[in-house]
């Protein structure tokens, strides 16, 4: 007897997320990555029969700092992890020639340093050396293919809970606003997912000593202890990218807006925008609103983002120095596309009202 029933359609991404959370013990899961569905709709609303097969997920790393030691250290660590798991390495993209040159020189220095180096580590440094050569280096996102894959971009720097800035090993401080401006200049695709690859970049409060973190994660109550999303580097970066002032949006799309208005922003308009970034004329705001809007999702971390365990110092009573161990873990099933960087708990725009 023939089975004429229509075959069951595969689950959607939201259904798959819901099923995963149920397997982890969440009673009534509410997937928190609805922004991602909006983002992917920009990619998937094509006639797929006319396109080439899906490509591997593209992963890149950027740093806003002149000092490249932390940039190199994380490129090395994530690269070695990728090679061990048979995945493509995370490729660095450089903000300017000076940063590229410093990165290239450091890669050559690491390769020529005395001492033992494993085959995987050597292969990683060789690839980073080649990627930072002036003939091969990526200086922006213009060559990134966004038709069948959304790029994942790691923004690299040291961070801490409740700090809207990230830092280099040389203690250079860079604000989320400056990072957003840098990404604009580099032509960040609007379908990119950003990961604020800094310790505690997604939490206003330090959760290191909080009990039952895995349980709170399963119950989806972790964000109630994490503080306000807007007070974190990741939240601030997402705000700067997706909901900036009219002045910032104008600077992003200056040539297009000036063409629509038949004139650039005048001196008086520049003065008003200096004191109030939203104080532009109604006509110019309408022209800006007609431009494509960003919808980049930013992921922050509620713990350290190291490959292994982190030992941190803390001052105790009577000047005594104690040590605390933070272990980087992943809660729930391990996604084979997320092997490159492990954080205690990742966090996207929160679902808790008022957070």
mmCIF file with all atom_site columns, C-alpha atoms in Angstrom, residues 222-326:
data_model
loop_
_atom_site.group_PDB
_atom_site.id
_atom_site.type_symbol
_atom_site.label_atom_id
_atom_site.label_alt_id
_atom_site.label_comp_id
_atom_site.label_asym_id
_atom_site.label_entity_id
_atom_site.label_seq_id
_atom_site.pdbx_PDB_ins_code
_atom_site.Cartn_x
_atom_site.Cartn_y
_atom_site.Cartn_z
_atom_site.occupancy
_atom_site.B_iso_or_equiv
_atom_site.pdbx_formal_charge
_atom_site.auth_seq_id
_atom_site.auth_comp_id
_atom_site.auth_asym_id
_atom_site.auth_atom_id
_atom_site.pdbx_PDB_model_num
ATOM 1   C CA . UNK A 1 222 ? 20.396 34.442 34.510 1.00 0.00 ? 222 UNK A CA 1
ATOM 2   C CA . UNK A 1 223 ? 19.763 37.885 33.001 1.00 0.00 ? 223 UNK A CA 1
ATOM 3   C CA . UNK A 1 224 ? 17.963 39.036 36.134 1.00 0.00 ? 224 UNK A CA 1
ATOM 4   C CA . UNK A 1 225 ? 21.324 38.881 37.900 1.00 0.00 ? 225 UNK A CA 1
ATOM 5   C CA . UNK A 1 226 ? 23.403 40.244 35.028 1.00 0.00 ? 226 UNK A CA 1
ATOM 6   C CA . UNK A 1 227 ? 22.300 43.876 35.259 1.00 0.00 ? 227 UNK A CA 1
ATOM 7   C CA . UNK A 1 228 ? 21.304 46.217 32.466 1.00 0.00 ? 228 UNK A CA 1
ATOM 8   C CA . UNK A 1 229 ? 22.293 45.251 28.923 1.00 0.00 ? 229 UNK A CA 1
ATOM 9   C CA . UNK A 1 230 ? 22.844 48.937 28.080 1.00 0.00 ? 230 UNK A CA 1
ATOM 10  C CA . UNK A 1 231 ? 25.521 49.153 30.806 1.00 0.00 ? 231 UNK A CA 1
ATOM 11  C CA . UNK A 1 232 ? 27.736 46.519 29.157 1.00 0.00 ? 232 UNK A CA 1
ATOM 12  C CA . UNK A 1 233 ? 30.248 46.816 26.332 1.00 0.00 ? 233 UNK A CA 1
ATOM 13  C CA . UNK A 1 234 ? 28.265 44.382 24.151 1.00 0.00 ? 234 UNK A CA 1
ATOM 14  C CA . UNK A 1 235 ? 24.981 46.166 24.781 1.00 0.00 ? 235 UNK A CA 1
ATOM 15  C CA . UNK A 1 236 ? 26.525 49.561 24.176 1.00 0.00 ? 236 UNK A CA 1
ATOM 16  C CA . UNK A 1 237 ? 28.115 48.351 20.925 1.00 0.00 ? 237 UNK A CA 1
ATOM 17  C CA . UNK A 1 238 ? 24.794 46.961 19.722 1.00 0.00 ? 238 UNK A CA 1
ATOM 18  C CA . UNK A 1 239 ? 23.115 50.276 20.543 1.00 0.00 ? 239 UNK A CA 1
ATOM 19  C CA . UNK A 1 240 ? 25.772 52.267 18.682 1.00 0.00 ? 240 UNK A CA 1
ATOM 20  C CA . UNK A 1 241 ? 25.508 50.042 15.614 1.00 0.00 ? 241 UNK A CA 1
ATOM 21  C CA . UNK A 1 242 ? 21.751 49.640 15.344 1.00 0.00 ? 242 UNK A CA 1
ATOM 22  C CA . UNK A 1 243 ? 20.188 52.705 16.970 1.00 0.00 ? 243 UNK A CA 1
ATOM 23  C CA . UNK A 1 244 ? 22.684 55.543 16.676 1.00 0.00 ? 244 UNK A CA 1
ATOM 24  C CA . UNK A 1 245 ? 21.900 59.251 16.613 1.00 0.00 ? 245 UNK A CA 1
ATOM 25  C CA . UNK A 1 246 ? 20.818 60.937 13.392 1.00 0.00 ? 246 UNK A CA 1
ATOM 26  C CA . UNK A 1 247 ? 24.199 62.644 13.229 1.00 0.00 ? 247 UNK A CA 1
ATOM 27  C CA . UNK A 1 248 ? 25.988 59.275 13.280 1.00 0.00 ? 248 UNK A CA 1
ATOM 28  C CA . UNK A 1 249 ? 23.598 57.846 10.679 1.00 0.00 ? 249 UNK A CA 1
ATOM 29  C CA . UNK A 1 250 ? 24.187 60.909 8.507  1.00 0.00 ? 250 UNK A CA 1
ATOM 30  C CA . UNK A 1 251 ? 27.955 60.461 8.672  1.00 0.00 ? 251 UNK A CA 1
ATOM 31  C CA . UNK A 1 252 ? 27.530 56.792 7.711  1.00 0.00 ? 252 UNK A CA 1
ATOM 32  C CA . UNK A 1 253 ? 25.460 57.636 4.632  1.00 0.00 ? 253 UNK A CA 1
ATOM 33  C CA . UNK A 1 254 ? 26.678 61.179 3.918  1.00 0.00 ? 254 UNK A CA 1
ATOM 34  C CA . UNK A 1 255 ? 27.056 60.920 0.137  1.00 0.00 ? 255 UNK A CA 1
ATOM 35  C CA . UNK A 1 256 ? 23.649 59.270 -0.353 1.00 0.00 ? 256 UNK A CA 1
ATOM 36  C CA . UNK A 1 257 ? 21.822 61.688 1.968  1.00 0.00 ? 257 UNK A CA 1
ATOM 37  C CA . UNK A 1 258 ? 23.497 64.753 0.405  1.00 0.00 ? 258 UNK A CA 1
ATOM 38  C CA . UNK A 1 259 ? 22.467 63.500 -3.041 1.00 0.00 ? 259 UNK A CA 1
ATOM 39  C CA . UNK A 1 260 ? 18.846 63.083 -1.940 1.00 0.00 ? 260 UNK A CA 1
ATOM 40  C CA . UNK A 1 261 ? 18.883 66.558 -0.331 1.00 0.00 ? 261 UNK A CA 1
ATOM 41  C CA . UNK A 1 262 ? 20.842 68.182 -3.207 1.00 0.00 ? 262 UNK A CA 1
ATOM 42  C CA . UNK A 1 263 ? 23.143 69.755 -0.620 1.00 0.00 ? 263 UNK A CA 1
ATOM 43  C CA . UNK A 1 264 ? 25.381 68.748 2.291  1.00 0.00 ? 264 UNK A CA 1
ATOM 44  C CA . UNK A 1 265 ? 24.679 69.562 5.926  1.00 0.00 ? 265 UNK A CA 1
ATOM 45  C CA . UNK A 1 266 ? 25.354 73.284 6.364  1.00 0.00 ? 266 UNK A CA 1
ATOM 46  C CA . UNK A 1 267 ? 27.486 74.943 9.026  1.00 0.00 ? 267 UNK A CA 1
ATOM 47  C CA . UNK A 1 268 ? 24.482 75.886 11.180 1.00 0.00 ? 268 UNK A CA 1
ATOM 48  C CA . UNK A 1 269 ? 23.192 72.299 10.934 1.00 0.00 ? 269 UNK A CA 1
ATOM 49  C CA . UNK A 1 270 ? 26.612 71.010 11.970 1.00 0.00 ? 270 UNK A CA 1
ATOM 50  C CA . UNK A 1 271 ? 26.606 73.338 15.000 1.00 0.00 ? 271 UNK A CA 1
ATOM 51  C CA . UNK A 1 272 ? 23.142 72.156 16.078 1.00 0.00 ? 272 UNK A CA 1
ATOM 52  C CA . UNK A 1 273 ? 24.117 68.500 15.558 1.00 0.00 ? 273 UNK A CA 1
ATOM 53  C CA . UNK A 1 274 ? 27.256 69.063 17.649 1.00 0.00 ? 274 UNK A CA 1
ATOM 54  C CA . UNK A 1 275 ? 25.184 70.042 20.693 1.00 0.00 ? 275 UNK A CA 1
ATOM 55  C CA . UNK A 1 276 ? 22.308 67.629 19.954 1.00 0.00 ? 276 UNK A CA 1
ATOM 56  C CA . UNK A 1 277 ? 23.091 64.707 17.618 1.00 0.00 ? 277 UNK A CA 1
ATOM 57  C CA . UNK A 1 278 ? 19.373 64.317 16.783 1.00 0.00 ? 278 UNK A CA 1
ATOM 58  C CA . UNK A 1 279 ? 18.768 67.991 15.995 1.00 0.00 ? 279 UNK A CA 1
ATOM 59  C CA . UNK A 1 280 ? 18.586 67.752 12.193 1.00 0.00 ? 280 UNK A CA 1
ATOM 60  C CA . UNK A 1 281 ? 15.815 69.033 9.938  1.00 0.00 ? 281 UNK A CA 1
ATOM 61  C CA . UNK A 1 282 ? 12.748 66.891 9.358  1.00 0.00 ? 282 UNK A CA 1
ATOM 62  C CA . UNK A 1 283 ? 13.615 66.539 5.665  1.00 0.00 ? 283 UNK A CA 1
ATOM 63  C CA . UNK A 1 284 ? 17.142 65.329 6.367  1.00 0.00 ? 284 UNK A CA 1
ATOM 64  C CA . UNK A 1 285 ? 15.866 62.870 8.987  1.00 0.00 ? 285 UNK A CA 1
ATOM 65  C CA . UNK A 1 286 ? 13.408 61.478 6.442  1.00 0.00 ? 286 UNK A CA 1
ATOM 66  C CA . UNK A 1 287 ? 16.262 61.056 3.957  1.00 0.00 ? 287 UNK A CA 1
ATOM 67  C CA . UNK A 1 288 ? 18.301 59.245 6.601  1.00 0.00 ? 288 UNK A CA 1
ATOM 68  C CA . UNK A 1 289 ? 15.361 57.018 7.526  1.00 0.00 ? 289 UNK A CA 1
ATOM 69  C CA . UNK A 1 290 ? 15.138 55.957 3.883  1.00 0.00 ? 290 UNK A CA 1
ATOM 70  C CA . UNK A 1 291 ? 18.614 54.419 4.113  1.00 0.00 ? 291 UNK A CA 1
ATOM 71  C CA . UNK A 1 292 ? 19.168 50.739 4.889  1.00 0.00 ? 292 UNK A CA 1
ATOM 72  C CA . UNK A 1 293 ? 19.111 50.053 8.608  1.00 0.00 ? 293 UNK A CA 1
ATOM 73  C CA . UNK A 1 294 ? 21.553 47.828 10.429 1.00 0.00 ? 294 UNK A CA 1
ATOM 74  C CA . UNK A 1 295 ? 20.303 44.863 12.397 1.00 0.00 ? 295 UNK A CA 1
ATOM 75  C CA . UNK A 1 296 ? 23.562 43.456 13.713 1.00 0.00 ? 296 UNK A CA 1
ATOM 76  C CA . UNK A 1 297 ? 23.158 41.201 16.721 1.00 0.00 ? 297 UNK A CA 1
ATOM 77  C CA . UNK A 1 298 ? 25.909 41.487 19.315 1.00 0.00 ? 298 UNK A CA 1
ATOM 78  C CA . UNK A 1 299 ? 26.717 38.637 21.691 1.00 0.00 ? 299 UNK A CA 1
ATOM 79  C CA . UNK A 1 300 ? 28.433 39.360 25.004 1.00 0.00 ? 300 UNK A CA 1
ATOM 80  C CA . UNK A 1 301 ? 29.903 37.020 27.599 1.00 0.00 ? 301 UNK A CA 1
ATOM 81  C CA . UNK A 1 302 ? 29.009 36.707 31.270 1.00 0.00 ? 302 UNK A CA 1
ATOM 82  C CA . UNK A 1 303 ? 32.373 35.200 32.134 1.00 0.00 ? 303 UNK A CA 1
ATOM 83  C CA . UNK A 1 304 ? 35.949 34.962 30.896 1.00 0.00 ? 304 UNK A CA 1
ATOM 84  C CA . UNK A 1 305 ? 36.462 34.217 27.218 1.00 0.00 ? 305 UNK A CA 1
ATOM 85  C CA . UNK A 1 306 ? 39.730 32.308 27.463 1.00 0.00 ? 306 UNK A CA 1
ATOM 86  C CA . UNK A 1 307 ? 40.315 28.913 25.866 1.00 0.00 ? 307 UNK A CA 1
ATOM 87  C CA . UNK A 1 308 ? 40.978 27.348 29.260 1.00 0.00 ? 308 UNK A CA 1
ATOM 88  C CA . UNK A 1 309 ? 40.966 28.479 32.891 1.00 0.00 ? 309 UNK A CA 1
ATOM 89  C CA . UNK A 1 310 ? 41.830 31.968 34.085 1.00 0.00 ? 310 UNK A CA 1
ATOM 90  C CA . UNK A 1 311 ? 43.568 32.712 37.360 1.00 0.00 ? 311 UNK A CA 1
ATOM 91  C CA . UNK A 1 312 ? 42.775 36.206 38.611 1.00 0.00 ? 312 UNK A CA 1
ATOM 92  C CA . UNK A 1 313 ? 44.077 38.049 41.646 1.00 0.00 ? 313 UNK A CA 1
ATOM 93  C CA . UNK A 1 314 ? 41.787 39.555 44.269 1.00 0.00 ? 314 UNK A CA 1
ATOM 94  C CA . UNK A 1 315 ? 42.680 41.556 47.325 1.00 0.00 ? 315 UNK A CA 1
ATOM 95  C CA . UNK A 1 316 ? 41.421 40.141 50.602 1.00 0.00 ? 316 UNK A CA 1
ATOM 96  C CA . UNK A 1 317 ? 41.525 41.346 54.204 1.00 0.00 ? 317 UNK A CA 1
ATOM 97  C CA . UNK A 1 318 ? 44.690 42.929 55.648 1.00 0.00 ? 318 UNK A CA 1
ATOM 98  C CA . UNK A 1 319 ? 46.264 43.355 52.227 1.00 0.00 ? 319 UNK A CA 1
ATOM 99  C CA . UNK A 1 320 ? 46.441 39.633 51.528 1.00 0.00 ? 320 UNK A CA 1
ATOM 100 C CA . UNK A 1 321 ? 46.307 38.649 47.851 1.00 0.00 ? 321 UNK A CA 1
ATOM 101 C CA . UNK A 1 322 ? 44.085 35.710 46.998 1.00 0.00 ? 322 UNK A CA 1
ATOM 102 C CA . UNK A 1 323 ? 43.562 33.902 43.730 1.00 0.00 ? 323 UNK A CA 1
ATOM 103 C CA . UNK A 1 324 ? 40.333 32.948 42.034 1.00 0.00 ? 324 UNK A CA 1
ATOM 104 C CA . UNK A 1 325 ? 39.958 30.433 39.210 1.00 0.00 ? 325 UNK A CA 1
ATOM 105 C CA . UNK A 1 326 ? 37.415 31.074 36.463 1.00 0.00 ? 326 UNK A CA 1
#
